[in-house]
Structures are given as C-alpha cells and as structure tokens.
Amino acid sequence: MQQRKKAHGLPSKEQVLEFIRTADGPAGKREIARAFGLKGQEKIALKKLLGDMADEGLIDGRKSAYHRMGGLPKVTVLRVVDVEEGYPLAIPDTWEPDDATPPPRVRIVESKKGGALKKGDRVLARTEEAGKGWRAHPIKKLPAAEQSMLGVIETDASGRHWLAPVDKRIRTSSPVKDIGAAETGNLVLAEPIGRGAKAGVKVTEVLGDPLAPRSYSLIAIHKYGIPHVFSEEVLAEAEAAAKLPLSEDKREDLRDVPIIAIDPADARDHDDAIWAEPDGEGGYRAIVAIADVSFYVRPGSKLDREARKRGNSVYFPDRVVPMLPEVLSADVCSLGEGEDRAAMACHLSIDKHGRVKDFRFTRALVRIAEVVAYEDAQARFDGEGEEVQLRNLWGAWKLLNKARENRDPLDLDLPERRVVLDEEGKIAEIAVRERLDAHRVVEDFMIAANVAAAKALESKASPVVYRIHEPPTREKLLSLKDYFQSIGKNLALGQVITPGLFNRMIKDVADPAEKALVMEAVLRSQTQAYYGPQNAGHFGLALGSYAHFTSPIRRYSDLLVHRALVDSFHLEQPAPKGSIPAHSGLSEQDRADLSKVTDLISVTERRAMEAERDTIDRYVAAWLAGKVGEVFETRITGVQSFGFFATILGFGGDGLVPVSTLGQDYFRYDEAAQALIGEKTGEKYVVGQRLELRLGEANPLTGALKFELPHGKGDRIEPRGNRPERKGRGQGRPKAKDGKDKPRRPQGKRGRPGNIRHQGKGKKR
C-alpha cells in the first residue's frame, strides 16, 4: 500500500472513498483505521461509518477489503422513482444529480409475499445485471428518507434565510444553505443537505408567490407527489390513439337512441349517459352508456402506464389534474352532445319492483342527444313541458329507488359544501350543494350498472376489480357505542351490524342538530373503501358484489373493469398495426397479479382525497384570514387531551382551541364522553356543543385555523391573521405557559368527516 501521512480523527465518507480509490493493496477496516490513526472508540465509530456506507451503496460490504462501487453494488439502497407494468423502477438512493453519468434504472422484482412498493419508497436490495439492464430483489424496506421540502423563503434581521414549511405537521423552519434564484417570500421546493451544525436545505425549484391564485392546489400537488405533467411521448401516443377510426365491427349502433348525459354545469368531461323507456310490463328497459376508454388506452402503452401511475383524476377548486391527456379526457373519449362516440353499453331490464332482472354488455356507437346540467334537468322535469325522455328516466329511477329502500343502504344526509372561485381565482363563496332528485337519478343508474358489471364478470369467472367497503371494525364500533352512551343512547353489539341499524338510530333522533352529530359519528365509524380482486361486499351500499364501471375517464379501476368485459364477452376490436398495442383487454400481467394494481390505485385514491382536502383547508383559511378577531357561531366536532376542534356553522372552517387557552382550571379529558371537563369549575366542552369562538389565527399556507374563547374567557391569544413574516427559526409559533410549543393538530385527528367539497365533477364518488 502506498505511504501517506496519517490523518487524525474519524474520516469523512469522502476521505474513505478517496483512500479506497488510491489504495494499491487491501483496503479493509484495519488498513483504513491505520491510515487515519484511529484508536479505541474511533475504531467503533469507523465500523458504523463503513456499515452505513455499505448500506448506502457507496462501498461493497466485504469487511476484508472494501471497494468503491463504480457501477451498482451487489447489495444497495434503492429509491423507487416510478412503477411500470406493476414493477417498481428505482435508482440508487445516493446517486448525485450532478454526476456526469445518469443513474441506472433498476427493475425491482418483488416476491408474492411482499407488499407493493410505490414511488418514494426506499429498499435494501440485492442487484444483478439482466441483459443490458439491472434488476433487484428486495431484502427489506427501509424508513422513508427525507423528501423534498415545500416552504416559503423568509429572511431574519441578520440577513439569514430560512425555509418556513407549509406542511402543518412540520413545526420548525430550516436554515437555507443554498438559496439559488429564490427570493424572500417565494414558494420553493428544497432538499436537505449537510449534517449536524451544517444541516440545512438547498432550494431546487422556485414555484412563485405562495398566496397567488392557484398556488394552494400547486402546494398539494407537490406535497403529495401527484404527477401533473404529461411527457411528450405520452402526449404523442394520446394524439395517435385519438385518431383511431371508429368501426361498426362488433359495435352495436345506438346513434338513433336519444341517450342523455346529465352532469354538473361546468363539467369538461362526460363519462356517462342514460336512457330508459317502459317495457309494457310495469318495468323499464334502460341503457347506461359509458365512454369506451379501453378502445383508446391499450395495456402496455406509455399512455396506459401513465394512467396507472396517476390512478385517477384529482379535482381542485381551481384546476383538474386529469388521469388522461385532454385530447382524450375532454374530447375524443368524452360523450359530447351530437358527436359519434365509442361507448361501452350496459343494457338493463328493470322489473316493476325495481330489481334488475337481466343485463348485457356491448361495445356501441352512440350519439348523445343532449348534455343537461343537473339543475336544468330538475327544472324541466318539474315543469309542465312534455319531457318524455326525462320522465322515462325518472320513472325508471323511482323503481330503482324502491329497490334501494328495500335494500336499506347507509343513508347519511350530510351537507356537501362547494368552493366557488371568481375570475381571479379567489373564493367568491362557500355554499351548500343542493341535493336534487336529478343527482339521485344518475347515482342509482350508475349503481345498477356497477352491480351488473361485477355480476357479469363473476358469471364468466373473470377477474374483477371490486370496490370493497367492509363493515366497521369492532374497535370503531366500541368507540361509537361509547359515544352513543354519552348522549343517552344504546348500541347493542351482540346483534348483526347492518346499514339499516344505523339508519334506524339516526331516524330516532328528532332534533336536527343532534341528528347531524349522530350522522357524523356514524360516518367516522366506517372503514375506508378500497379496490381489490377478492370480493368482500360493499357494506355502505348493502351490496354483495360491486365494481366501479361508470367513470373510466377519471378512474383506472373502471378502465380495468372495461378491459375484463372486453375479454369476457368477446368484444375485442384490434387496433391497426402501428405504435398502439392491438389488444384492448386485460394484460396477462394484470390477470396474474391483479392485487398489485388494486393496491396501487387504492393508494392513489387516498392520495387524491388528502390533496383535495388539504387544498380546501388552505382556501378556507385564505377566506378567513381577513376575518381574524371576529366571533363565529361554532360547533365542537372533536375533542382530544390537548384541546378541542370546532367548525364554523354554515361555513365549515375547522380549527383548534388549545387546552392551554381555556383558563386557569385543569381540564380532564374523558375519552368515552369525548369531553374536556374542568376539575374545579366543572366547565365542560363536549362533541356537539355549540358555542361562540373568536378566530385567533388563519394561515393560508398550511390551512391551519386556531380559535379562542371570546374576550374575558380563558387566556387571550392575540389575533395573528395571515401570519406576518417570521424573523427567525421557530418564531411565530405560540408558546404554552411552560415555554414549550403548543401541540399541533395531529394527522388523522381532524374532528370532522371532511365533507367540504369543491365545485366540480363529484357526483359518483
């Protein structure tokens, strides 16, 4: 080994790598320790350092002689950057972005026992060369590394820059070590750099003004990693797919049938349309026509991989992030009025009792007679005009509704609010969405078609992507039982729990305010619906088999159901030879491992819901920022040991009242009663209680609200409005009396069911 002057102290990773690179002999732990003059505890620290470097893929793991890795080590840490054809694609977690050589993309092959990896996951894996590429076999999943940070640049009095996070879960600002082109007040993306005292962040992208219109949804898009830009290759493939000629081969010609699409007034895409006429026996014949997306989006194409990665469209008040490029989602696939369109037709035969006694599926050509807004359809049906088609639809729906009532699905009539924006992107109003019979008409037709799709595939023993909603867990039922006891009601758990049981309990409550509270409690007791290949029924709808079939433009689950129907009922229409795959049914890979795909799209659905909810919170906080200091009539929606949550009546803004602001009394948390009770005064704050609260803080960047008791009650918190610029790290956050940070609202403790919705297409969620 070459002679070199001994260094002193534990070396850095860079020094270790340089030593290994220049060594002309063995470079094991002993040689490294000798070269850097390490003794005692320093050798122990070196062992840990070398272990960390091996885990990170910087060196191999052979302790007798370490080697710097020029390609990929046999065992390394990988970070998933994409999922294609169900296989995660990853790059080395430590690859520097400014390296001259781009990082290799590694295909991860998971065992059947392993869970589906998703974008951003880190995994320790064994790698091997496969032809001209690489593949890896996971050893274990690792904790998530620090992701890109989203925040606002702030500057303190000394001129130092700080990154103030926009995520309410992150409590402190971070020093900016590399500000790049950003300026004070900019919304930026940054990544962590350095360690210890040198730790900070490096700005990687400037996003602009955090309070400008459209910024709130942009924050959510980046925070949740929602893909929102289509590549040139995907756009080119969508353009090519849009030019596929419509053929009457294996298509039923329904262009003369006056099928009607009923949608929101501002809908840009139309997935579905309906038609009905009496059958002469007291029942109806009906057609539910659904956009034939599977004809244009073929398995194995780049377009399909992008749609799968997105999983669904995401709807914000100011924009839609579509699952498919607009040339398909808003044009060729959309069932526009007067246009010849490809459709998947579900023919239903409804008897006089509202039961679907027969169904069949065909590929069809349709020409939508009319696109009608919900409000217009309702007004025309209620009018005196001769609206034959609408009256037929209402007649068929009344039968379907009769069957629905006999089934007795969960009936939670909670108000749905929508955010309406003006031309500048600011909130014009937050209003309760009116629930019309027209909404129920479309909803029940869609449910009937979804059930028919599931049963049709079951009859052919075909793979089914079920929409599954399992009954409440015992833990949630016990919590609900405790709540009912606190309001003087009883929930007996020895009986079979059905949706009808909840409906009867709700119906027994006379007071409208108390009824709303009971419905919210029942809603919180429900499990999260998901997609899966193994049927477990749909508890909420009281259905044994249910699949999503009616929205393939905006949900990948529905596209998979369409493909299964194409295979099962021999509806294939091969594409002409070219760059577009010929087959439009399920791929063999999807058939073999459908659970991996359904896990993925269940995750993307939850991601979209969280992003939409976060964005609404920010819009509401922006709306309220100018009303800090005003007193509002509120209702307590959730209680925890650290305080209670309250929502503004008739509006929906949800915020925290910290327990430290409730006065000098000590408040005991009664979990069963969902109450905070003062030990000396007996003062009580309980779920459902109405009280006046003053708005103490509204932060549009995080969506957080804080309330306080009106003047003269509790400890006064000075109104802070739109959070003035902080002058240093960690400042601007209220402190409790002991000097510690007051607890923030934890994730998942929102205290409300999240029933504020924006204006947009949301009729069949």
Tab-separated table of C-alpha atoms in Angstrom, residues 244-530:
chain	number	residue	atom	x	y	z
A	244	LEU	CA	-58.161	5.508	-34.203
A	245	PRO	CA	-61.060	5.061	-36.629
A	246	LEU	CA	-64.407	4.085	-35.150
A	247	SER	CA	-65.675	0.907	-36.748
A	248	GLU	CA	-69.132	-0.683	-36.632
A	249	ASP	CA	-67.458	-4.081	-36.420
A	250	LYS	CA	-68.510	-5.680	-33.125
A	251	ARG	CA	-70.267	-2.452	-32.139
A	252	GLU	CA	-73.969	-2.014	-31.586
A	253	ASP	CA	-75.266	1.084	-33.376
A	254	LEU	CA	-77.193	3.145	-30.802
A	255	ARG	CA	-76.869	6.503	-32.526
A	256	ASP	CA	-80.623	6.763	-33.037
A	257	VAL	CA	-81.374	6.208	-29.329
A	258	PRO	CA	-81.910	9.588	-27.556
A	259	ILE	CA	-79.400	8.994	-24.769
A	260	ILE	CA	-78.921	11.939	-22.369
A	261	ALA	CA	-75.905	12.969	-20.309
A	262	ILE	CA	-76.753	14.711	-17.024
A	263	ASP	CA	-73.702	16.355	-15.453
A	264	PRO	CA	-72.538	19.379	-13.442
A	265	ALA	CA	-72.929	22.626	-15.360
A	266	ASP	CA	-69.141	23.132	-15.538
A	267	ALA	CA	-68.160	19.534	-16.356
A	268	ARG	CA	-65.470	19.275	-19.027
A	269	ASP	CA	-65.646	15.508	-19.484
A	270	HIS	CA	-68.699	13.296	-19.742
A	271	ASP	CA	-68.170	9.664	-18.742
A	272	ASP	CA	-71.767	8.530	-18.773
A	273	ALA	CA	-75.199	8.978	-20.326
A	274	ILE	CA	-78.549	7.259	-19.706
A	275	TRP	CA	-81.770	6.318	-21.473
A	276	ALA	CA	-84.948	4.447	-20.473
A	277	GLU	CA	-88.379	3.515	-21.839
A	278	PRO	CA	-91.305	1.478	-20.439
A	279	ASP	CA	-91.256	-2.242	-21.250
A	280	GLY	CA	-95.058	-2.622	-21.254
A	281	GLU	CA	-94.983	-4.856	-18.154
A	282	GLY	CA	-94.658	-2.210	-15.461
A	283	GLY	CA	-90.897	-2.094	-15.719
A	284	TYR	CA	-88.320	-0.348	-17.912
A	285	ARG	CA	-85.624	-1.093	-20.434
A	286	ALA	CA	-82.604	1.121	-19.823
A	287	ILE	CA	-79.173	1.805	-21.263
A	288	VAL	CA	-76.206	3.185	-19.341
A	289	ALA	CA	-73.654	4.294	-21.946
A	290	ILE	CA	-70.094	4.736	-20.653
A	291	ALA	CA	-67.116	6.195	-22.528
A	292	ASP	CA	-65.157	3.359	-24.151
A	293	VAL	CA	-61.744	4.409	-22.867
A	294	SER	CA	-60.357	0.891	-23.252
A	295	PHE	CA	-60.601	1.282	-27.043
A	296	TYR	CA	-58.134	4.194	-26.947
A	297	VAL	CA	-55.935	3.346	-23.934
A	298	ARG	CA	-54.395	-0.059	-24.559
A	299	PRO	CA	-52.455	-2.137	-21.990
A	300	GLY	CA	-48.688	-1.934	-22.327
A	301	SER	CA	-48.670	1.516	-23.913
A	302	LYS	CA	-46.891	4.528	-22.405
A	303	LEU	CA	-50.305	6.144	-22.146
A	304	ASP	CA	-51.570	3.226	-20.068
A	305	ARG	CA	-48.541	3.247	-17.780
A	306	GLU	CA	-49.045	6.953	-17.127
A	307	ALA	CA	-52.761	6.451	-16.386
A	308	ARG	CA	-51.930	3.652	-13.957
A	309	LYS	CA	-49.305	5.770	-12.227
A	310	ARG	CA	-51.854	8.557	-11.706
A	311	GLY	CA	-54.641	6.146	-10.755
A	312	ASN	CA	-57.347	8.782	-11.002
A	313	SER	CA	-58.033	12.388	-11.838
A	314	VAL	CA	-57.627	14.857	-8.980
A	315	TYR	CA	-60.162	17.682	-8.614
A	316	PHE	CA	-59.233	21.007	-7.042
A	317	PRO	CA	-61.337	24.183	-6.892
A	318	ASP	CA	-59.113	25.870	-9.474
A	319	ARG	CA	-57.934	23.001	-11.677
A	320	VAL	CA	-58.205	19.337	-12.562
A	321	VAL	CA	-55.173	17.072	-12.788
A	322	PRO	CA	-56.558	14.543	-15.296
A	323	MET	CA	-55.695	10.867	-15.486
A	324	LEU	CA	-55.619	11.098	-19.285
A	325	PRO	CA	-54.392	13.852	-21.633
A	326	GLU	CA	-57.090	16.345	-22.625
A	327	VAL	CA	-57.266	15.168	-26.234
A	328	LEU	CA	-58.856	12.014	-24.781
A	329	SER	CA	-60.397	13.068	-21.460
A	330	ALA	CA	-62.089	16.256	-22.674
A	331	ASP	CA	-62.534	15.401	-26.342
A	332	VAL	CA	-62.441	12.024	-28.069
A	333	CYS	CA	-63.485	9.841	-25.107
A	334	SER	CA	-65.959	12.334	-23.653
A	335	LEU	CA	-69.608	11.721	-24.588
A	336	GLY	CA	-70.252	15.154	-26.054
A	337	GLU	CA	-73.591	16.224	-27.454
A	338	GLY	CA	-74.198	15.398	-31.123
A	339	GLU	CA	-70.863	13.594	-31.592
A	340	ASP	CA	-70.371	9.996	-32.682
A	341	ARG	CA	-68.564	8.339	-29.794
A	342	ALA	CA	-67.304	4.901	-28.789
A	343	ALA	CA	-69.162	3.594	-25.747
A	344	MET	CA	-69.495	0.530	-23.575
A	345	ALA	CA	-73.250	-0.001	-23.235
A	346	CYS	CA	-74.856	-1.669	-20.241
A	347	HIS	CA	-78.400	-2.784	-21.138
A	348	LEU	CA	-80.620	-3.199	-18.079
A	349	SER	CA	-84.018	-4.796	-17.725
A	350	ILE	CA	-85.750	-3.386	-14.622
A	351	ASP	CA	-88.875	-5.086	-13.325
A	352	LYS	CA	-91.814	-3.363	-11.647
A	353	HIS	CA	-90.223	-3.900	-8.224
A	354	GLY	CA	-87.052	-2.085	-9.245
A	355	ARG	CA	-84.948	-5.242	-9.459
A	356	VAL	CA	-82.523	-5.657	-12.374
A	357	LYS	CA	-83.686	-8.987	-13.745
A	358	ASP	CA	-81.378	-9.062	-16.763
A	359	PHE	CA	-78.360	-7.237	-18.192
A	360	ARG	CA	-75.940	-7.430	-21.098
A	361	PHE	CA	-72.862	-5.521	-22.243
A	362	THR	CA	-71.931	-4.420	-25.737
A	363	ARG	CA	-69.473	-2.118	-27.414
A	364	ALA	CA	-71.522	0.549	-29.138
A	365	LEU	CA	-71.590	3.672	-31.239
A	366	VAL	CA	-73.616	6.439	-29.610
A	367	ARG	CA	-74.596	9.994	-30.455
A	368	ILE	CA	-75.631	11.811	-27.273
A	369	ALA	CA	-78.902	13.635	-27.868
A	370	GLU	CA	-78.328	16.231	-25.162
A	371	VAL	CA	-75.999	17.209	-22.331
A	372	VAL	CA	-78.043	18.691	-19.477
A	373	ALA	CA	-76.944	20.272	-16.200
A	374	TYR	CA	-78.446	18.754	-13.058
A	375	GLU	CA	-80.306	21.920	-12.172
A	376	ASP	CA	-81.759	22.256	-15.675
A	377	ALA	CA	-82.832	18.616	-15.790
A	378	GLN	CA	-84.616	19.011	-12.445
A	379	ALA	CA	-86.342	22.239	-13.511
A	380	ARG	CA	-87.521	20.721	-16.785
A	381	PHE	CA	-88.841	17.604	-15.085
A	382	ASP	CA	-90.671	19.728	-12.509
A	383	GLY	CA	-92.139	21.968	-15.230
A	384	GLU	CA	-95.251	21.452	-17.268
A	385	GLY	CA	-93.483	20.733	-20.555
A	386	GLU	CA	-93.660	17.362	-22.282
A	387	GLU	CA	-90.235	15.949	-21.364
A	388	VAL	CA	-90.722	12.342	-22.440
A	389	GLN	CA	-87.116	11.225	-22.069
A	390	LEU	CA	-86.692	12.846	-18.661
A	391	ARG	CA	-89.997	11.433	-17.438
A	392	ASN	CA	-88.927	7.952	-18.559
A	393	LEU	CA	-85.657	8.341	-16.680
A	394	TRP	CA	-87.488	9.488	-13.541
A	395	GLY	CA	-89.970	6.626	-13.899
A	396	ALA	CA	-87.205	4.013	-14.089
A	397	TRP	CA	-85.393	5.701	-11.203
A	398	LYS	CA	-88.454	5.525	-8.953
A	399	LEU	CA	-88.416	1.754	-9.406
A	400	LEU	CA	-84.663	1.556	-8.739
A	401	ASN	CA	-85.163	3.742	-5.680
A	402	LYS	CA	-87.868	1.385	-4.420
A	403	ALA	CA	-85.389	-1.497	-4.581
A	404	ARG	CA	-82.786	0.711	-2.885
A	405	GLU	CA	-85.141	1.410	0.013
A	406	ASN	CA	-85.779	-2.319	0.406
A	407	ARG	CA	-82.007	-2.890	0.477
A	408	ASP	CA	-81.692	-0.118	3.104
A	409	PRO	CA	-78.137	1.135	2.427
A	410	LEU	CA	-76.430	3.582	4.749
A	411	ASP	CA	-78.216	6.935	4.497
A	412	LEU	CA	-76.074	9.816	5.756
A	413	ASP	CA	-77.623	13.041	4.529
A	414	LEU	CA	-74.716	15.305	5.440
A	415	PRO	CA	-74.433	18.659	3.696
A	416	GLU	CA	-71.835	18.876	0.934
A	417	ARG	CA	-70.211	22.248	0.509
A	418	ARG	CA	-68.554	23.623	-2.595
A	419	VAL	CA	-65.931	26.308	-3.059
A	420	VAL	CA	-66.782	28.718	-5.875
A	421	LEU	CA	-63.938	30.859	-7.265
A	422	ASP	CA	-64.127	34.176	-9.065
A	423	GLU	CA	-62.222	35.072	-12.237
A	424	GLU	CA	-59.103	35.941	-10.222
A	425	GLY	CA	-59.062	32.537	-8.550
A	426	LYS	CA	-60.225	33.863	-5.186
A	427	ILE	CA	-63.136	32.461	-3.223
A	428	ALA	CA	-66.426	34.027	-4.278
A	429	GLU	CA	-68.489	31.919	-1.899
A	430	ILE	CA	-68.659	28.668	0.005
A	431	ALA	CA	-72.149	27.294	-0.422
A	432	VAL	CA	-74.012	24.111	0.413
A	433	ARG	CA	-74.508	21.993	-2.682
A	434	GLU	CA	-78.201	21.430	-3.238
A	435	ARG	CA	-79.104	17.755	-3.369
A	436	LEU	CA	-81.641	17.251	-6.172
A	437	ASP	CA	-83.579	14.230	-7.370
A	438	ALA	CA	-81.603	14.634	-10.607
A	439	HIS	CA	-78.451	13.696	-8.674
A	440	ARG	CA	-80.189	10.638	-7.237
A	441	VAL	CA	-81.450	9.585	-10.675
A	442	VAL	CA	-77.952	9.453	-12.126
A	443	GLU	CA	-76.478	7.918	-8.980
A	444	ASP	CA	-78.918	4.995	-8.912
A	445	PHE	CA	-78.468	4.263	-12.616
A	446	MET	CA	-74.700	4.188	-12.069
A	447	ILE	CA	-75.019	1.863	-9.066
A	448	ALA	CA	-77.192	-0.518	-11.094
A	449	ALA	CA	-74.604	-0.585	-13.914
A	450	ASN	CA	-71.730	-1.131	-11.458
A	451	VAL	CA	-73.505	-4.080	-9.867
A	452	ALA	CA	-74.268	-5.520	-13.304
A	453	ALA	CA	-70.592	-5.244	-14.309
A	454	ALA	CA	-69.447	-7.125	-11.219
A	455	LYS	CA	-72.036	-9.873	-11.644
A	456	ALA	CA	-71.378	-10.170	-15.388
A	457	LEU	CA	-67.682	-10.795	-14.781
A	458	GLU	CA	-68.431	-13.232	-11.950
A	459	SER	CA	-70.685	-15.209	-14.309
A	460	LYS	CA	-67.697	-15.667	-16.636
A	461	ALA	CA	-65.247	-16.438	-13.804
A	462	SER	CA	-63.271	-13.410	-14.954
A	463	PRO	CA	-61.001	-11.218	-12.828
A	464	VAL	CA	-62.930	-8.431	-11.110
A	465	VAL	CA	-61.650	-5.181	-9.611
A	466	TYR	CA	-64.149	-4.922	-6.766
A	467	ARG	CA	-64.997	-1.734	-4.920
A	468	ILE	CA	-64.899	-3.008	-1.349
A	469	HIS	CA	-66.336	-1.393	1.749
A	470	GLU	CA	-66.015	-3.648	4.769
A	471	PRO	CA	-68.213	-3.379	7.882
A	472	PRO	CA	-66.936	-1.237	10.773
A	473	THR	CA	-64.239	-2.831	12.911
A	474	ARG	CA	-65.044	-3.857	16.462
A	475	GLU	CA	-62.715	-1.147	17.742
A	476	LYS	CA	-64.675	1.536	15.881
A	477	LEU	CA	-67.977	0.061	16.983
A	478	LEU	CA	-66.862	0.165	20.622
A	479	SER	CA	-65.904	3.804	20.197
A	480	LEU	CA	-69.278	4.514	18.589
A	481	LYS	CA	-71.038	2.657	21.424
A	482	ASP	CA	-69.241	4.872	23.959
A	483	TYR	CA	-70.340	7.965	22.070
A	484	PHE	CA	-73.965	6.830	21.963
A	485	GLN	CA	-73.882	6.158	25.713
A	486	SER	CA	-72.611	9.703	26.305
A	487	ILE	CA	-75.767	11.081	24.625
A	488	GLY	CA	-78.119	8.649	26.364
A	489	LYS	CA	-78.496	6.080	23.584
A	490	ASN	CA	-77.540	2.431	23.358
A	491	LEU	CA	-75.804	0.471	20.603
A	492	ALA	CA	-76.058	-3.261	21.294
A	493	LEU	CA	-73.064	-5.024	19.773
A	494	GLY	CA	-74.467	-8.536	20.126
A	495	GLN	CA	-76.634	-8.120	17.022
A	496	VAL	CA	-75.699	-8.235	13.354
A	497	ILE	CA	-74.437	-4.798	12.361
A	498	THR	CA	-76.142	-3.598	9.163
A	499	PRO	CA	-76.504	-0.211	7.473
A	500	GLY	CA	-80.201	-0.340	8.335
A	501	LEU	CA	-79.355	-0.497	12.046
A	502	PHE	CA	-77.529	2.824	11.770
A	503	ASN	CA	-80.344	4.293	9.686
A	504	ARG	CA	-82.915	3.459	12.349
A	505	MET	CA	-80.794	5.008	15.097
A	506	ILE	CA	-80.436	8.187	13.048
A	507	LYS	CA	-84.162	8.275	12.304
A	508	ASP	CA	-84.959	8.088	16.028
A	509	VAL	CA	-83.209	11.412	16.658
A	510	ALA	CA	-85.712	14.263	16.364
A	511	ASP	CA	-83.501	17.322	16.871
A	512	PRO	CA	-81.847	18.283	13.536
A	513	ALA	CA	-78.619	19.460	15.196
A	514	GLU	CA	-78.280	16.240	17.207
A	515	LYS	CA	-79.159	14.187	14.118
A	516	ALA	CA	-76.252	15.781	12.230
A	517	LEU	CA	-73.892	14.880	15.080
A	518	VAL	CA	-75.065	11.276	15.110
A	519	MET	CA	-74.583	11.004	11.341
A	520	GLU	CA	-71.055	12.385	11.655
A	521	ALA	CA	-70.283	9.871	14.412
A	522	VAL	CA	-71.597	7.011	12.254
A	523	LEU	CA	-69.538	8.271	9.308
A	524	ARG	CA	-66.373	8.298	11.432
A	525	SER	CA	-67.043	4.687	12.426
A	526	GLN	CA	-66.922	3.492	8.815
A	527	THR	CA	-63.902	1.815	7.254
A	528	GLN	CA	-62.072	3.209	4.242
A	529	ALA	CA	-63.322	1.784	0.935
A	530	TYR	CA	-60.682	0.280	-1.345
